[in-house]
Structure formats: structure tokens, C-alpha cells
XYZ file of C-alpha atoms in Angstrom:
709
model
C -23.363 2.844 17.052
C -19.580 3.327 16.693
C -18.042 6.504 18.095
C -16.163 8.990 15.905
C -13.116 10.259 17.819
C -14.776 8.941 21.011
C -17.907 11.032 20.381
C -21.391 9.981 19.144
C -21.959 10.220 15.394
C -25.333 10.650 13.690
C -26.135 9.108 10.297
C -27.304 11.118 7.300
C -31.074 11.597 6.941
C -32.498 10.300 3.622
C -34.104 12.877 1.271
C -37.824 13.491 1.810
C -38.901 13.789 -1.841
C -37.208 10.575 -2.978
C -38.692 8.937 -6.066
C -38.852 5.086 -5.946
C -37.379 4.899 -9.475
C -34.643 7.478 -8.852
C -31.004 6.318 -9.116
C -29.126 7.081 -5.888
C -25.901 6.114 -4.076
C -26.243 3.961 -0.956
C -23.626 3.061 1.660
C -23.688 -0.691 2.065
C -23.267 -1.048 5.839
C -25.228 2.040 7.040
C -27.977 2.097 4.365
C -27.496 5.853 3.960
C -28.798 7.324 0.691
C -27.143 10.162 -1.264
C -28.058 11.908 -4.458
C -24.733 13.677 -4.964
C -21.785 11.442 -5.836
C -19.271 13.721 -4.102
C -21.234 13.653 -0.839
C -21.355 9.875 -1.099
C -17.565 9.688 -1.653
C -16.858 12.081 1.238
C -18.982 10.014 3.610
C -17.398 6.760 2.365
C -13.874 8.161 2.862
C -14.892 9.263 6.367
C -16.002 5.717 7.172
C -12.688 4.347 5.870
C -10.633 6.492 8.245
C -9.201 4.758 11.308
C -10.763 7.237 13.722
C -13.666 5.088 14.907
C -14.111 3.420 18.302
C -16.174 0.360 19.239
C -18.713 1.621 21.772
C -19.001 -1.738 23.576
C -15.373 -2.927 23.780
C -13.616 0.447 23.613
C -11.281 -0.646 20.795
C -9.809 2.305 18.894
C -8.075 2.918 15.551
C -10.825 1.109 13.588
C -12.791 1.865 10.442
C -16.556 2.296 10.774
C -17.275 -1.168 9.420
C -14.686 -2.805 11.692
C -16.135 -0.985 14.719
C -19.654 -2.076 13.716
C -18.579 -5.745 13.461
C -16.750 -5.459 16.806
C -19.906 -4.116 18.456
C -22.067 -6.917 17.021
C -19.668 -9.615 18.236
C -19.378 -8.007 21.673
C -23.178 -7.771 21.999
C -23.494 -11.450 21.075
C -21.039 -12.331 23.864
C -22.867 -10.085 26.331
C -26.168 -11.780 25.484
C -24.641 -15.085 26.613
C -24.353 -13.654 30.135
C -26.572 -15.902 32.387
C -29.705 -14.411 33.902
C -28.890 -15.725 37.384
C -25.654 -13.739 37.501
C -27.092 -10.623 35.891
C -28.915 -9.234 38.960
C -25.957 -9.417 41.411
C -23.661 -8.004 38.720
C -25.970 -5.067 38.010
C -26.271 -4.372 41.733
C -22.496 -4.032 41.949
C -22.455 -1.744 38.915
C -25.306 0.589 39.976
C -23.931 3.904 41.385
C -20.399 2.460 41.720
C -17.649 5.101 41.820
C -14.825 2.705 40.897
C -12.974 3.087 37.614
C -13.578 0.533 34.893
C -10.629 -1.784 35.641
C -11.274 -1.872 39.399
C -14.970 -2.546 38.828
C -14.160 -5.392 36.400
C -11.779 -6.960 38.935
C -14.393 -6.741 41.709
C -17.099 -8.330 39.539
C -14.757 -11.103 38.349
C -13.839 -11.932 41.936
C -17.525 -12.012 42.901
C -18.486 -14.233 39.950
C -15.906 -16.823 40.944
C -17.881 -17.442 44.127
C -21.080 -18.337 42.192
C -21.506 -21.738 40.539
C -24.225 -22.469 37.959
C -25.955 -25.685 36.939
C -24.077 -27.555 34.218
C -20.676 -26.086 35.147
C -17.780 -28.573 34.988
C -15.136 -28.182 37.685
C -13.244 -30.097 40.386
C -14.439 -31.184 43.834
C -12.894 -32.673 46.958
C -13.742 -36.361 47.375
C -12.170 -38.663 49.971
C -9.123 -36.416 50.449
C -8.561 -36.169 46.695
C -9.616 -33.846 43.890
C -11.837 -35.295 41.115
C -13.644 -33.904 38.105
C -17.364 -33.285 38.565
C -20.382 -31.471 37.195
C -22.993 -29.404 39.077
C -26.365 -31.068 38.650
C -28.470 -28.847 40.906
C -28.125 -25.763 43.129
C -29.707 -26.312 46.596
C -30.607 -23.133 48.466
C -31.074 -23.439 52.247
C -32.286 -21.185 55.006
C -29.954 -18.426 56.102
C -28.623 -17.821 52.610
C -26.424 -20.915 52.565
C -26.050 -22.696 49.226
C -25.079 -26.290 48.570
C -24.513 -28.080 45.291
C -25.485 -31.530 44.050
C -22.593 -32.755 41.885
C -22.018 -35.780 39.689
C -18.583 -37.409 39.610
C -16.873 -38.163 36.268
C -14.843 -41.241 35.471
C -12.105 -41.494 32.801
C -14.723 -41.754 30.003
C -16.411 -38.587 31.341
C -19.596 -40.370 32.396
C -21.283 -39.721 35.753
C -20.732 -42.600 38.162
C -22.135 -41.104 41.383
C -23.490 -38.003 43.077
C -22.686 -36.024 46.223
C -23.710 -32.814 47.976
C -20.870 -30.368 48.527
C -20.458 -26.843 49.798
C -18.847 -23.952 47.956
C -15.564 -24.444 49.853
C -15.226 -27.999 48.524
C -15.479 -26.956 44.872
C -12.555 -25.754 42.739
C -13.217 -23.923 39.479
C -11.193 -24.746 36.344
C -11.315 -21.214 35.004
C -13.408 -18.051 35.473
C -16.902 -18.220 33.951
C -16.248 -15.140 31.833
C -13.187 -13.266 30.627
C -12.544 -9.722 31.757
C -13.184 -8.419 28.240
C -16.741 -9.865 28.313
C -17.386 -8.279 31.719
C -16.045 -4.962 30.444
C -18.302 -5.132 27.367
C -21.275 -6.029 29.601
C -20.621 -2.955 31.793
C -20.422 -0.618 28.770
C -23.529 -2.108 27.156
C -25.703 -2.027 30.297
C -24.786 1.424 31.650
C -25.957 4.890 30.796
C -22.981 6.833 32.161
C -19.806 6.456 34.208
C -18.443 8.214 37.333
C -20.694 7.005 38.871
C -21.898 4.059 36.812
C -25.662 4.212 36.176
C -27.568 1.216 34.738
C -30.172 1.799 31.999
C -33.554 2.477 33.544
C -35.393 -0.315 31.682
C -32.728 -2.869 32.566
C -32.767 -1.796 36.216
C -36.563 -2.149 36.461
C -36.454 -5.532 34.741
C -34.067 -6.990 37.333
C -35.366 -5.035 40.326
C -32.350 -2.728 40.709
C -32.938 0.515 42.646
C -32.751 3.676 40.516
C -32.433 6.041 43.494
C -28.920 6.622 44.867
C -28.166 5.682 48.451
C -27.206 8.182 51.171
C -23.478 7.872 50.488
C -24.017 8.605 46.828
C -26.397 11.482 47.566
C -23.727 13.090 49.715
C -21.297 13.191 46.774
C -23.648 13.432 43.767
C -26.855 15.177 42.717
C -29.578 14.098 40.239
C -30.252 16.615 37.452
C -32.589 15.809 34.504
C -32.249 12.077 35.142
C -28.404 12.187 35.199
C -26.231 11.703 38.279
C -23.572 14.396 38.452
C -20.890 15.153 41.100
C -21.376 18.099 43.438
C -18.878 20.933 42.936
C -17.895 23.208 45.782
C -17.616 26.995 45.373
C -20.166 27.073 42.546
C -22.663 29.761 41.787
C -25.585 27.678 43.160
C -23.924 27.181 46.542
C -23.179 30.905 46.755
C -26.786 31.697 45.949
C -27.999 29.350 48.746
C -25.756 31.065 51.289
C -26.975 34.448 50.092
C -30.626 33.398 50.473
C -29.972 32.424 54.103
C -28.864 35.940 54.966
C -30.166 38.121 52.152
C -29.848 41.415 53.931
C -26.171 41.036 54.790
C -24.910 39.713 51.477
C -26.883 41.754 48.939
C -23.744 43.487 47.607
C -22.009 40.127 47.269
C -24.948 38.785 45.263
C -24.871 41.751 42.914
C -21.124 41.287 42.412
C -21.595 37.607 41.595
C -24.382 38.449 39.139
C -22.245 40.998 37.314
C -19.296 38.599 37.120
C -21.501 35.830 35.737
C -23.087 38.165 33.176
C -19.657 39.329 32.010
C -18.491 35.733 31.720
C -21.578 34.824 29.693
C -21.090 37.788 27.352
C -17.413 36.912 26.786
C -18.335 33.313 26.069
C -20.973 34.426 23.551
C -18.452 36.697 21.811
C -15.925 33.858 21.577
C -18.594 31.527 20.191
C -19.508 34.098 17.514
C -15.855 34.559 16.565
C -15.396 30.820 16.243
C -18.524 30.556 14.058
C -17.435 33.459 11.853
C -13.968 32.007 11.263
C -13.814 29.878 8.108
C -13.482 26.205 8.889
C -10.295 24.680 7.515
C -10.616 20.992 6.756
C -7.420 19.052 7.229
C -7.039 16.651 4.327
C -4.661 13.728 4.413
C -3.210 13.164 0.949
C -3.267 11.245 -1.334
C -7.026 11.077 -1.897
C -9.264 10.303 -4.859
C -8.180 12.435 -7.815
C -11.634 13.951 -8.354
C -11.643 15.244 -4.745
C -8.317 17.093 -5.078
C -8.691 20.870 -4.923
C -6.044 23.444 -5.939
C -4.018 24.738 -2.989
C -1.723 27.690 -2.348
C 1.323 25.464 -1.885
C 0.786 23.539 -5.135
C 3.591 23.767 -7.720
C 2.936 25.160 -11.173
C 1.613 22.233 -13.213
C 2.335 22.178 -16.942
C -0.390 21.724 -19.537
C -0.830 18.074 -20.418
C 0.036 17.489 -24.085
C -2.633 15.975 -26.285
C -1.561 12.526 -27.530
C -1.147 11.857 -31.244
C -3.865 9.771 -32.916
C -2.459 9.337 -36.444
C -3.145 5.592 -36.672
C -3.949 3.943 -39.997
C -6.731 1.820 -38.510
C -9.807 2.842 -36.438
C -9.007 3.912 -32.864
C -11.156 1.183 -31.285
C -8.968 -1.457 -33.033
C -5.624 -0.198 -31.666
C -5.917 -2.256 -28.458
C -6.331 -5.524 -30.394
C -3.418 -4.598 -32.661
C -1.145 -3.970 -29.658
C -2.203 -7.204 -27.972
C -1.440 -9.371 -31.021
C 1.867 -7.612 -31.746
C 3.006 -7.831 -28.107
C 2.230 -11.561 -28.020
C 4.144 -12.257 -31.259
C 7.124 -10.166 -30.103
C 7.252 -11.717 -26.627
C 7.095 -15.339 -27.797
C 8.916 -14.867 -31.089
C 11.523 -17.578 -30.326
C 8.867 -20.111 -29.394
C 6.806 -19.259 -32.493
C 9.921 -19.263 -34.762
C 8.802 -15.824 -35.933
C 11.389 -13.156 -36.702
C 10.574 -9.890 -34.818
C 8.889 -7.039 -36.686
C 7.958 -3.496 -35.708
C 4.507 -2.342 -34.686
C 4.324 0.138 -37.569
C 5.049 -2.563 -40.163
C 2.420 -4.817 -38.596
C -0.120 -1.968 -38.648
C 0.591 -1.263 -42.334
C 0.382 -4.969 -43.193
C -3.024 -5.328 -41.507
C -4.346 -2.298 -43.414
C -2.914 -3.472 -46.783
C -5.224 -5.067 -49.347
C -2.736 -7.695 -50.590
C -4.062 -11.185 -49.782
C -0.696 -12.979 -49.740
C 1.368 -10.437 -47.816
C 4.457 -12.124 -46.339
C 4.156 -10.667 -42.842
C 0.463 -11.601 -42.471
C 1.060 -15.099 -43.862
C 3.976 -15.765 -41.497
C 2.067 -14.608 -38.383
C -0.907 -16.860 -39.241
C 1.363 -19.785 -40.079
C 3.396 -19.460 -36.864
C 0.345 -19.449 -34.577
C -1.470 -22.224 -36.505
C 1.684 -24.374 -36.442
C 1.820 -23.943 -32.671
C -1.811 -25.155 -32.416
C -0.995 -28.169 -34.606
C 1.997 -29.105 -32.411
C -0.213 -28.900 -29.319
C -2.389 -31.704 -30.813
C -5.673 -30.235 -29.637
C -9.028 -29.732 -31.358
C -7.491 -27.946 -34.318
C -5.013 -30.807 -34.825
C -7.906 -33.297 -34.994
C -9.623 -31.256 -37.725
C -6.391 -31.070 -39.758
C -5.921 -34.799 -39.307
C -9.447 -35.578 -40.535
C -8.933 -33.530 -43.684
C -5.565 -35.228 -44.359
C -3.687 -31.967 -44.460
C 0.076 -31.728 -43.945
C 1.448 -30.237 -40.768
C 3.622 -27.779 -42.724
C 1.772 -24.648 -43.894
C 2.794 -23.243 -47.277
C 2.224 -19.886 -48.968
C -0.173 -21.379 -51.525
C -2.468 -23.155 -49.039
C -2.274 -21.025 -45.874
C -5.823 -19.715 -46.368
C -7.168 -23.307 -46.223
C -5.700 -23.734 -42.740
C -7.208 -20.400 -41.668
C -10.626 -21.468 -42.986
C -10.371 -24.772 -41.102
C -9.790 -22.795 -37.924
C -12.724 -20.445 -38.610
C -15.071 -23.406 -39.218
C -14.329 -24.966 -35.810
C -17.095 -25.251 -33.203
C -17.701 -22.077 -31.252
C -16.483 -19.788 -34.076
C -19.949 -18.648 -35.217
C -19.006 -14.958 -35.310
C -15.889 -15.558 -37.432
C -17.171 -18.333 -39.700
C -18.887 -15.747 -41.945
C -15.414 -14.621 -43.104
C -14.516 -18.113 -44.293
C -16.033 -17.895 -47.858
C -14.146 -14.660 -48.641
C -10.879 -16.187 -47.385
C -11.414 -19.376 -49.409
C -11.814 -17.377 -52.605
C -8.373 -15.839 -51.978
C -9.645 -12.380 -51.028
C -8.385 -12.278 -47.447
C -6.919 -8.799 -48.003
C -10.397 -7.340 -48.667
C -11.690 -8.269 -45.224
C -12.388 -5.411 -42.825
C -9.537 -4.427 -40.538
C -11.733 -5.241 -37.543
C -12.396 -8.731 -38.951
C -8.669 -9.385 -39.494
C -7.850 -8.339 -35.940
C -10.742 -10.402 -34.545
C -9.263 -13.511 -36.224
C -5.831 -12.666 -34.818
C -7.233 -12.160 -31.298
C -8.984 -15.533 -31.287
C -5.812 -17.215 -32.567
C -3.793 -15.608 -29.757
C -6.342 -16.717 -27.127
C -6.114 -20.301 -28.387
C -2.301 -20.127 -28.485
C -2.059 -18.911 -24.886
C -3.863 -22.062 -23.714
C -1.361 -24.401 -25.401
C 1.042 -26.474 -23.328
C 4.120 -24.883 -24.939
C 3.125 -21.329 -23.940
C 2.097 -22.437 -20.443
C 5.389 -24.250 -19.962
C 7.308 -21.180 -21.188
C 5.419 -18.948 -18.752
C 6.134 -21.337 -15.853
C 9.833 -21.295 -16.713
C 9.827 -17.490 -16.858
C 8.097 -17.266 -13.476
C 10.660 -19.616 -11.896
C 13.539 -17.702 -13.477
C 12.105 -14.386 -12.289
C 11.811 -15.732 -8.748
C 15.392 -17.026 -8.877
C 16.690 -13.672 -10.161
C 14.750 -11.818 -7.476
C 16.236 -14.118 -4.821
C 19.742 -13.496 -6.205
C 19.085 -9.749 -6.151
C 17.966 -9.887 -2.520
C 21.023 -11.973 -1.633
C 23.359 -9.482 -3.308
C 21.776 -6.554 -1.477
C 22.099 -8.456 1.806
C 25.797 -9.132 1.121
C 26.413 -5.467 0.304
C 24.869 -4.376 3.607
C 27.012 -6.858 5.529
C 30.158 -5.710 3.679
C 29.358 -2.057 4.433
C 28.956 -2.839 8.130
C 32.259 -4.768 8.170
C 34.054 -1.991 6.247
C 32.781 0.586 8.725
C 34.198 -1.377 11.655
C 37.511 -1.996 9.850
C 37.850 1.700 8.965
C 37.347 2.649 12.599
C 40.046 0.174 13.697
C 42.491 1.357 10.988
C 41.928 4.993 11.883
C 42.493 4.178 15.557
C 45.768 2.386 14.760
C 46.952 5.264 12.525
C 46.217 7.826 15.214
C 48.015 5.737 17.822
C 51.117 5.380 15.573
C 51.229 9.096 14.768
C 50.794 9.999 18.446
C 53.655 7.645 19.349
C 55.887 9.278 16.698
C 55.126 12.748 18.027
C 55.856 11.597 21.577
C 59.246 10.215 20.478
C 60.125 13.539 18.846
C 59.213 15.431 22.022
C 61.332 13.044 24.091
C 64.311 13.644 21.807
C 63.952 17.409 22.221
C 63.756 17.081 26.001
C 66.935 14.890 26.066
C 68.850 17.537 24.065
C 67.753 20.242 26.496
C 68.616 18.145 29.572
C 72.033 17.160 28.192
C 72.831 20.810 27.510
C 71.842 21.623 31.056
C 74.047 18.890 32.527
C 77.119 20.165 30.625
C 77.094 23.414 32.600
C 78.979 23.363 35.913
C 77.596 26.306 37.757
C 73.975 27.181 38.343
C 74.858 30.891 38.394
C 76.365 30.696 34.890
C 73.516 28.540 33.485
C 71.483 31.451 32.192
C 74.491 33.184 30.649
C 75.668 30.050 28.906
C 72.210 29.340 27.441
C 71.806 32.911 26.177
C 75.270 32.849 24.583
C 74.451 29.575 22.794
C 71.196 30.995 21.544
C 72.971 34.079 20.256
C 75.582 31.968 18.458
C 73.026 29.452 17.050
C 69.518 30.950 17.082
C 68.097 28.052 14.998
C 68.712 25.478 17.703
C 65.196 25.752 19.229
C 63.544 26.073 15.863
C 64.810 22.718 14.531
C 62.583 20.416 16.634
C 59.459 22.486 15.912
C 60.248 22.493 12.169
C 60.771 18.749 12.210
C 57.475 18.243 14.075
C 55.660 20.514 11.627
C 57.037 18.646 8.611
C 56.088 15.319 10.177
C 52.521 16.474 10.927
C 52.181 17.793 7.342
C 53.343 14.434 5.993
C 50.798 12.651 8.185
C 47.979 14.918 6.982
C 48.969 14.401 3.329
C 49.024 10.620 3.786
C 45.604 10.735 5.439
C 44.175 12.876 2.624
C 45.651 10.520 0.048
C 44.104 7.539 1.825
C 40.724 9.266 1.951
C 40.924 10.098 -1.769
C 41.715 6.481 -2.604
C 38.824 5.323 -0.417
C 36.514 7.821 -2.152
C 37.539 6.564 -5.614
C 37.066 2.949 -4.512
C 33.617 3.807 -3.121
C 32.620 5.505 -6.414
C 33.796 2.520 -8.461
C 31.888 0.161 -6.155
C 28.713 2.267 -6.463
C 28.940 2.156 -10.266
C 29.415 -1.607 -10.143
C 26.378 -1.949 -7.881
C 24.262 0.191 -10.236
C 25.320 -1.843 -13.276
C 24.590 -5.079 -11.449
C 21.138 -3.862 -10.441
C 20.404 -2.767 -14.039
C 21.557 -6.181 -15.237
C 19.120 -7.915 -12.867
C 16.260 -5.678 -14.023
C 17.023 -6.337 -17.711
C 17.166 -10.076 -17.154
C 13.855 -10.006 -15.264
C 12.207 -7.993 -18.066
C 13.411 -10.522 -20.667
C 11.376 -13.201 -18.855
C 8.091 -11.932 -20.206
C 4.996 -12.959 -18.264
C 2.519 -10.150 -18.730
C 2.558 -6.501 -19.840
C 0.922 -4.243 -17.252
C 0.028 -0.544 -17.612
C 2.220 2.077 -15.971
C -0.792 3.520 -14.191
C -3.872 5.717 -14.584
C -4.466 9.448 -14.588
C -7.276 11.441 -13.001
C -9.802 10.391 -15.662
C -8.896 6.664 -15.447
C -6.960 6.753 -18.745
C -4.388 3.936 -18.782
C -0.762 4.488 -19.887
C 1.207 1.681 -21.570
C 4.873 1.315 -22.486
C 6.160 -1.612 -24.542
C 9.905 -2.201 -24.427
C 10.067 -3.023 -28.160
C 8.343 0.214 -29.272
C 9.547 3.700 -28.331
C 6.159 5.234 -27.533
C 3.882 5.749 -24.524
C 0.337 4.700 -25.450
C -2.723 6.274 -23.808
C -5.931 4.212 -23.547
C -9.257 5.781 -22.580
C -11.317 4.334 -19.742
C -13.748 2.666 -22.194
C -10.855 1.382 -24.440
C -12.376 3.084 -27.487
C -9.897 5.946 -27.829
C -6.119 5.576 -28.180
C -3.186 7.957 -28.573
C 0.557 8.050 -28.013
C 3.494 10.250 -26.972
C 6.683 9.876 -29.021
C 9.127 12.521 -27.733
C 11.031 13.240 -24.532
C 9.511 16.747 -24.330
C 6.015 15.249 -24.259
C 7.122 12.838 -21.505
C 8.453 15.731 -19.391
C 5.252 17.726 -19.933
C 3.158 14.704 -18.966
C 5.110 14.201 -15.732
C 4.868 17.916 -14.925
C 1.067 17.847 -15.317
C 0.467 14.997 -12.830
C -0.812 16.038 -9.398
C 0.710 13.813 -6.668
C -2.148 14.636 -4.281
C -4.373 12.220 -6.200
C -4.013 8.468 -5.704
C -3.941 7.467 -9.365
C -1.713 10.259 -10.678
C 0.669 9.831 -7.723
C 1.223 6.136 -8.589
C 1.562 6.944 -12.310
C 4.184 9.613 -11.592
C 6.154 7.185 -9.398
C 6.265 4.607 -12.201
C 7.317 7.208 -14.784
C 10.091 8.457 -12.489
C 11.219 4.892 -11.817
C 11.517 4.019 -15.539
C 12.315 7.547 -16.753
C 15.790 6.782 -18.098
C 14.708 3.695 -20.018
C 11.597 5.381 -21.478
C 13.429 8.585 -22.424
C 16.212 6.618 -24.186
C 13.599 4.649 -26.150
C 11.799 7.873 -27.150
C 15.056 9.509 -28.269
C 16.064 6.446 -30.278
C 12.685 6.402 -32.006
C 12.971 10.109 -32.829
C 16.405 9.543 -34.428
C 15.114 6.553 -36.423
C 12.147 8.572 -37.645
C 14.434 11.420 -38.726
C 16.673 9.032 -40.688
C 13.634 7.390 -42.276
C 12.260 10.756 -43.397
C 15.639 11.601 -44.947
C 15.700 8.304 -46.864
C 12.136 8.761 -48.085
C 12.901 12.305 -49.249
C 16.013 10.996 -51.054
C 13.892 8.402 -52.850
C 11.336 11.039 -53.844
C 14.042 13.331 -55.274
C 15.104 10.712 -57.778
C 14.174 11.091 -61.418
C 11.079 9.295 -62.659
C 13.261 7.196 -64.994
C 15.510 5.875 -62.212
C 12.933 5.832 -59.414
C 13.261 2.712 -57.237
C 10.453 0.164 -57.174
C 7.903 0.425 -54.301
C 9.503 -2.351 -52.254
C 12.766 -0.390 -51.965
C 10.960 2.596 -50.409
C 11.556 2.642 -46.592
C 7.870 3.392 -46.029
C 7.003 0.067 -47.755
C 9.513 -2.052 -45.806
C 6.723 -4.317 -44.527
C 6.384 -5.734 -48.046
C 9.935 -7.153 -47.811
C 9.456 -9.027 -44.537
C 11.250 -12.389 -44.441
C 10.911 -14.800 -41.534
C 14.565 -15.661 -40.863
C 13.647 -18.013 -38.000
C 11.194 -20.126 -39.987
C 11.579 -23.877 -39.616
C 12.768 -25.648 -42.744
């Protein structure tokens, strides 16, 4: 069994009153059974920690399953240990006081002296060394051993035999690695210091279980365990007191009182430890359902409830988003002018059978299938239909698609479509037809080729981005070295200028001194000059001060210029990085969710719609957030101690600027739209605009500007 923090670990006991038909949670590799899901998760998380140790090999920093596999592999290697070598090896192990490494080295050295039948090695033959194989081990009187060997030729076939001694044989490599010997020692022993072999194994191979005199002198046997003798213990004191009980009675009483006091203090400490509440150290992040509120947690905001004002049933929103995202992402390839999600939703819910937006989406996807020349193209060819789909006959092409093989669920909608009543189909039926069309379109060669190109372009852009970041790092390192050199040169120049000024001052002083004839009159002459011209000594200091101020101003100006250059460069780097990200996003491959919250609800953001969509774990409930305030409240309600909400918060923070700008833009557009609709409603009934001019009915005016002529 693996060790937990180098200590034995016991498995959970299964419940006694377990019903055979009861649903329970079972750990795969330990077969433990749990009724409570939280207990099962706690035990599973414990097994996933890297705190387990392989009992046989001693490897640490493993999970429970890794330690279990390591033990099984080590035991398999140990079982390959030959029986002939097992008895002398166990004899060396029994009651040995060596540490593990020294014992392994001693056993390895001993094993090299033993040769087994079938071993391939080298032997001395006619003053040369040749390859051979041991055919038989010949034991002689006096403990001497000789070996019958067969000599190999170049084809590794035996050409002759000889009898050699152990000194004439040379081993290719040791029979076992040190790791195998170490595993064998751990597997076959009961304890260390000294090493004690398992009792059953010792009896099987005839190993003595009683320690020799040398071991008895250092160790004692208590309850079947061999333990070292400790001097100055209570037992030794009691033995000495028994020898002379009359003389040492007071000493015995003193020892008894001391031991009783020690025992009482230990009991008190044990009670205090038991009474103290156990604080479990948790390493975050963990599963979101296991997170408990803590004292250091920030104040989380209430999560806003998402809006659900969709025109179609909530279980159909996912299909609507999938079809719209496909049409928007491959609009150039489909020759389909982009349209908003709201207009597409209104068009799907509308009862008009020849609605322009619906007709154009069907025509674009069906035309792509015809160009691919697949199964649908063969059906069109058999019916002698034209490759160009028109407004009058688009339903015939849709019916041909619904009547293809494998469309049993959708073929029941064909009669209604043929009669020209496509608009009266259920919303779920319309979206089901769209979904199947999209699935067929994704498998076409044109879409696959477009995706391959996008993947290659994304990889190229990512490589360019990495190259630019590498260049920036190199330039920063070079700039740092250049700045140090420039600063060193500037300091040297300024120091030289200051030195020149000091030299000039000293020359003036020396020349004034040389002009005086008498040493006795030197002081008088200098004082008289100072009285006449008191500013003479102040001039050099003023000049030096002005020069130092000029130097400082130049340095500050240079640092300001460098700071402005650094700011401009940082802005350029940010713009370049944003450019790379925008270009990568344009190469659409697949839309992935931002992440999940505690309850496994998925969050989606589409770059062509300014909303954050929320999908339930069973994909039957949908909602959305459409304002920046709701985004901030959502981010403030996420607990980073949970795995899922931590990742979701990271993604929202990463794309916060882009998402918030999209939400703000949508809010402004909605406000303008409401103003236009209110202006239309305020008109008189006589001059009221027709329905198509109403902004709310803009989907009726859709025109495919990219349609092929």
C-alpha cells in the first residue's frame, strides 16, 4: 500500500447495510464505496495530491495511483530475483545495522561473485578473452565452485565447452541494478535499524530469527520487534534499584514521582490538542462545490439574473446561435451579406413563407452544396434542375434536400414546404432544417479548405507575434547596456570638466602666491587683496555651481526625453499586439465558451453581437447580459477559489475592454432604435409609414448585396 506523507494509510470501510441495488460512488483504483458525493470527492482529491510515496521503491511526490503502479512494477521486478541468490542475500540483510545505501552496495558486491546457469559473460581462453555461457554449476568439496561453460563463435553458437573457476570468468554487467536490490530489501523486511526479514520469508529460506550475541548486546526484542537499548532509561534505573533496594528507596520514590508528573503533563497536552479545533489547510483553487466562505474573502456582489426575452423557445436558442454564427463567420465564402442576430431571430419566427432573409440563407447554403458536387448535386442533376436557385423555386430545392437518404426525421416537413407554406412550420422544425444544412456545409471541401487556410494563417501570425516579442526583449537588453555606457561616458566627461575648473582655481592661487616677494608679508598681502576684492574666492565656486546646475538640467532633460520615447514605444507595442489579436480573431476556426461558473453554466461571447450569453448545463435554458453594469456585477460575483469560476474570471478580465466596448455600443444602438420607433409611433395615422420602414421590421428589407449574379 502506498504511504501518505511517509506514513501508512488505511482505506475507507464499506457501509454495512449496503443494498445491492443502491447507487453509490466507487473509487476506481481502490474499490472504496461512498454514499455521500462530497466524501467521495474529498477522498478523490486526496488521492490526486502529490503527497504519496511508493512503499517499495521509496519514490516521493506521487499521486496515489502513480504510487500504486510503481509498487506493482517494483514487486514484479523483485519477483524475478532468483531463488539461488535469495538465501545468501537475506542472510546479509537479517539484523544488519548498515544504512540502506551501504547495505545495497555490500549486497551488489557479493552478488557479483555468484554466477548462475544461463548467464552470458566472458572467460579466459588460451590467453585471450572470449564470450561464453555458463552451462552448469559444479560444486566441489570444501566449498569450491567451478563452472562448465560453452564458448560462442561469431554467430553466437556454442562450439566447445570448458571448466573454469570463478577467477577466470568476467561478468558483462551486474545481475541486478541497485534499484532492484533496494526494492527487494524494502519488500522483504519488516523494519530497519536493524533490518529484520519477515518471519514467513525467513522460515521459508532457513534464516535465523534470533539475533546473534553482537546484536543482543546493542538491541532488545520487545513484542516481536528489535529495538535499540537506551542508556539512562527508567528500566535501567529500576534494575539498579532492585539490586540494592534498601539503599536507594528514596531515589526510587523520586523517579516514580517524576514519571507520574511527566505522564500527567503529557495527558493534559493531549487533551488540549484534542480540544483545539482542527484547521484543515486547503490549497486553492479546488472544485467550486467544495469552496467554503472564509474570513479573508472579499465582499462578493449578487450575480444578476440574465434576461430571457427571446422570441423563440429557450431550448431553441442554441441552434439559432449556431446557425447565425456559421453564416456570419463564412459570409464571404457563402456570398451572404451579414445580418444581425435579432433580425435572424425575427425572420425565423415570422410566418411569411418567402421572407428575403430566410430565402437567401437557404439559397447560399444549398448553392455551396451544389458546388461541392456531392450527394445533393447528384439529386439535382437527376431532376434536371438548374444550379441557380431563384425566389420562385427555392422551396423545391429545400424539398429535394429533405427527401435525401438519412433525412427521415425532416422528410415529414416536405409536403408543407412544397405547398408553399414554409412559414407555418414550427420554429423548432425550421431550426432543425438549418442545423442539418450547416452540418452538411461544414463537411464540404470549400469550408474545409477555408479552415485549413485560417489555421495556417493563425500559426503564421502567432509565429510573427513570438518573433516580435523576442526582438523587443533583445532590444531592451541592448538599450540597457547602451544606457549604462552613455551614463558612464557622461559622468566621466562631467568629472573631467570639474577637475579642469579646480585646476584653474589652484593655478590662480599659486600665481598670486608667487607674485609676493616676502613670506612675512604674504598674509598681509592676501588679506588686503581680499578686503579690496572680496568676490575673488567666490567666483570659482559660483562658476562650479552654475556648471553643476547645467549638468543636472541636461541630465533631467535627457531622462524626460527617454521617458517620452519609452511611453511612445509602449503604446506602439500595445497597438501592435492588439493588431495581431484582431487578425487572429478574423481567421475564424471555432467559437469556444469563455468558461463555466460554479453550476457548470457556460458563458459565450460572439464578436458580432454585443451580448454575453449564458447556457445552462443541460443546454435547455438560455439568457444574456447586455450592459456593462451587468458585466461588472458578474465579475464581482465570481469566487476565484473555485476552479471553474477562477478560469471564467481570468477570461473576462483578459477580454474586458473588448466586451465592455461591444456592450456599450449595443446599448447606444438600442437607445437610438427606441427613439426612432417612438418617432414613427408619434406620426399621424394618415402619414404613418408602411411596416417595412419601421426599424423594428428591418428584417423584412434584407437584401443580399453579395449575391452572385
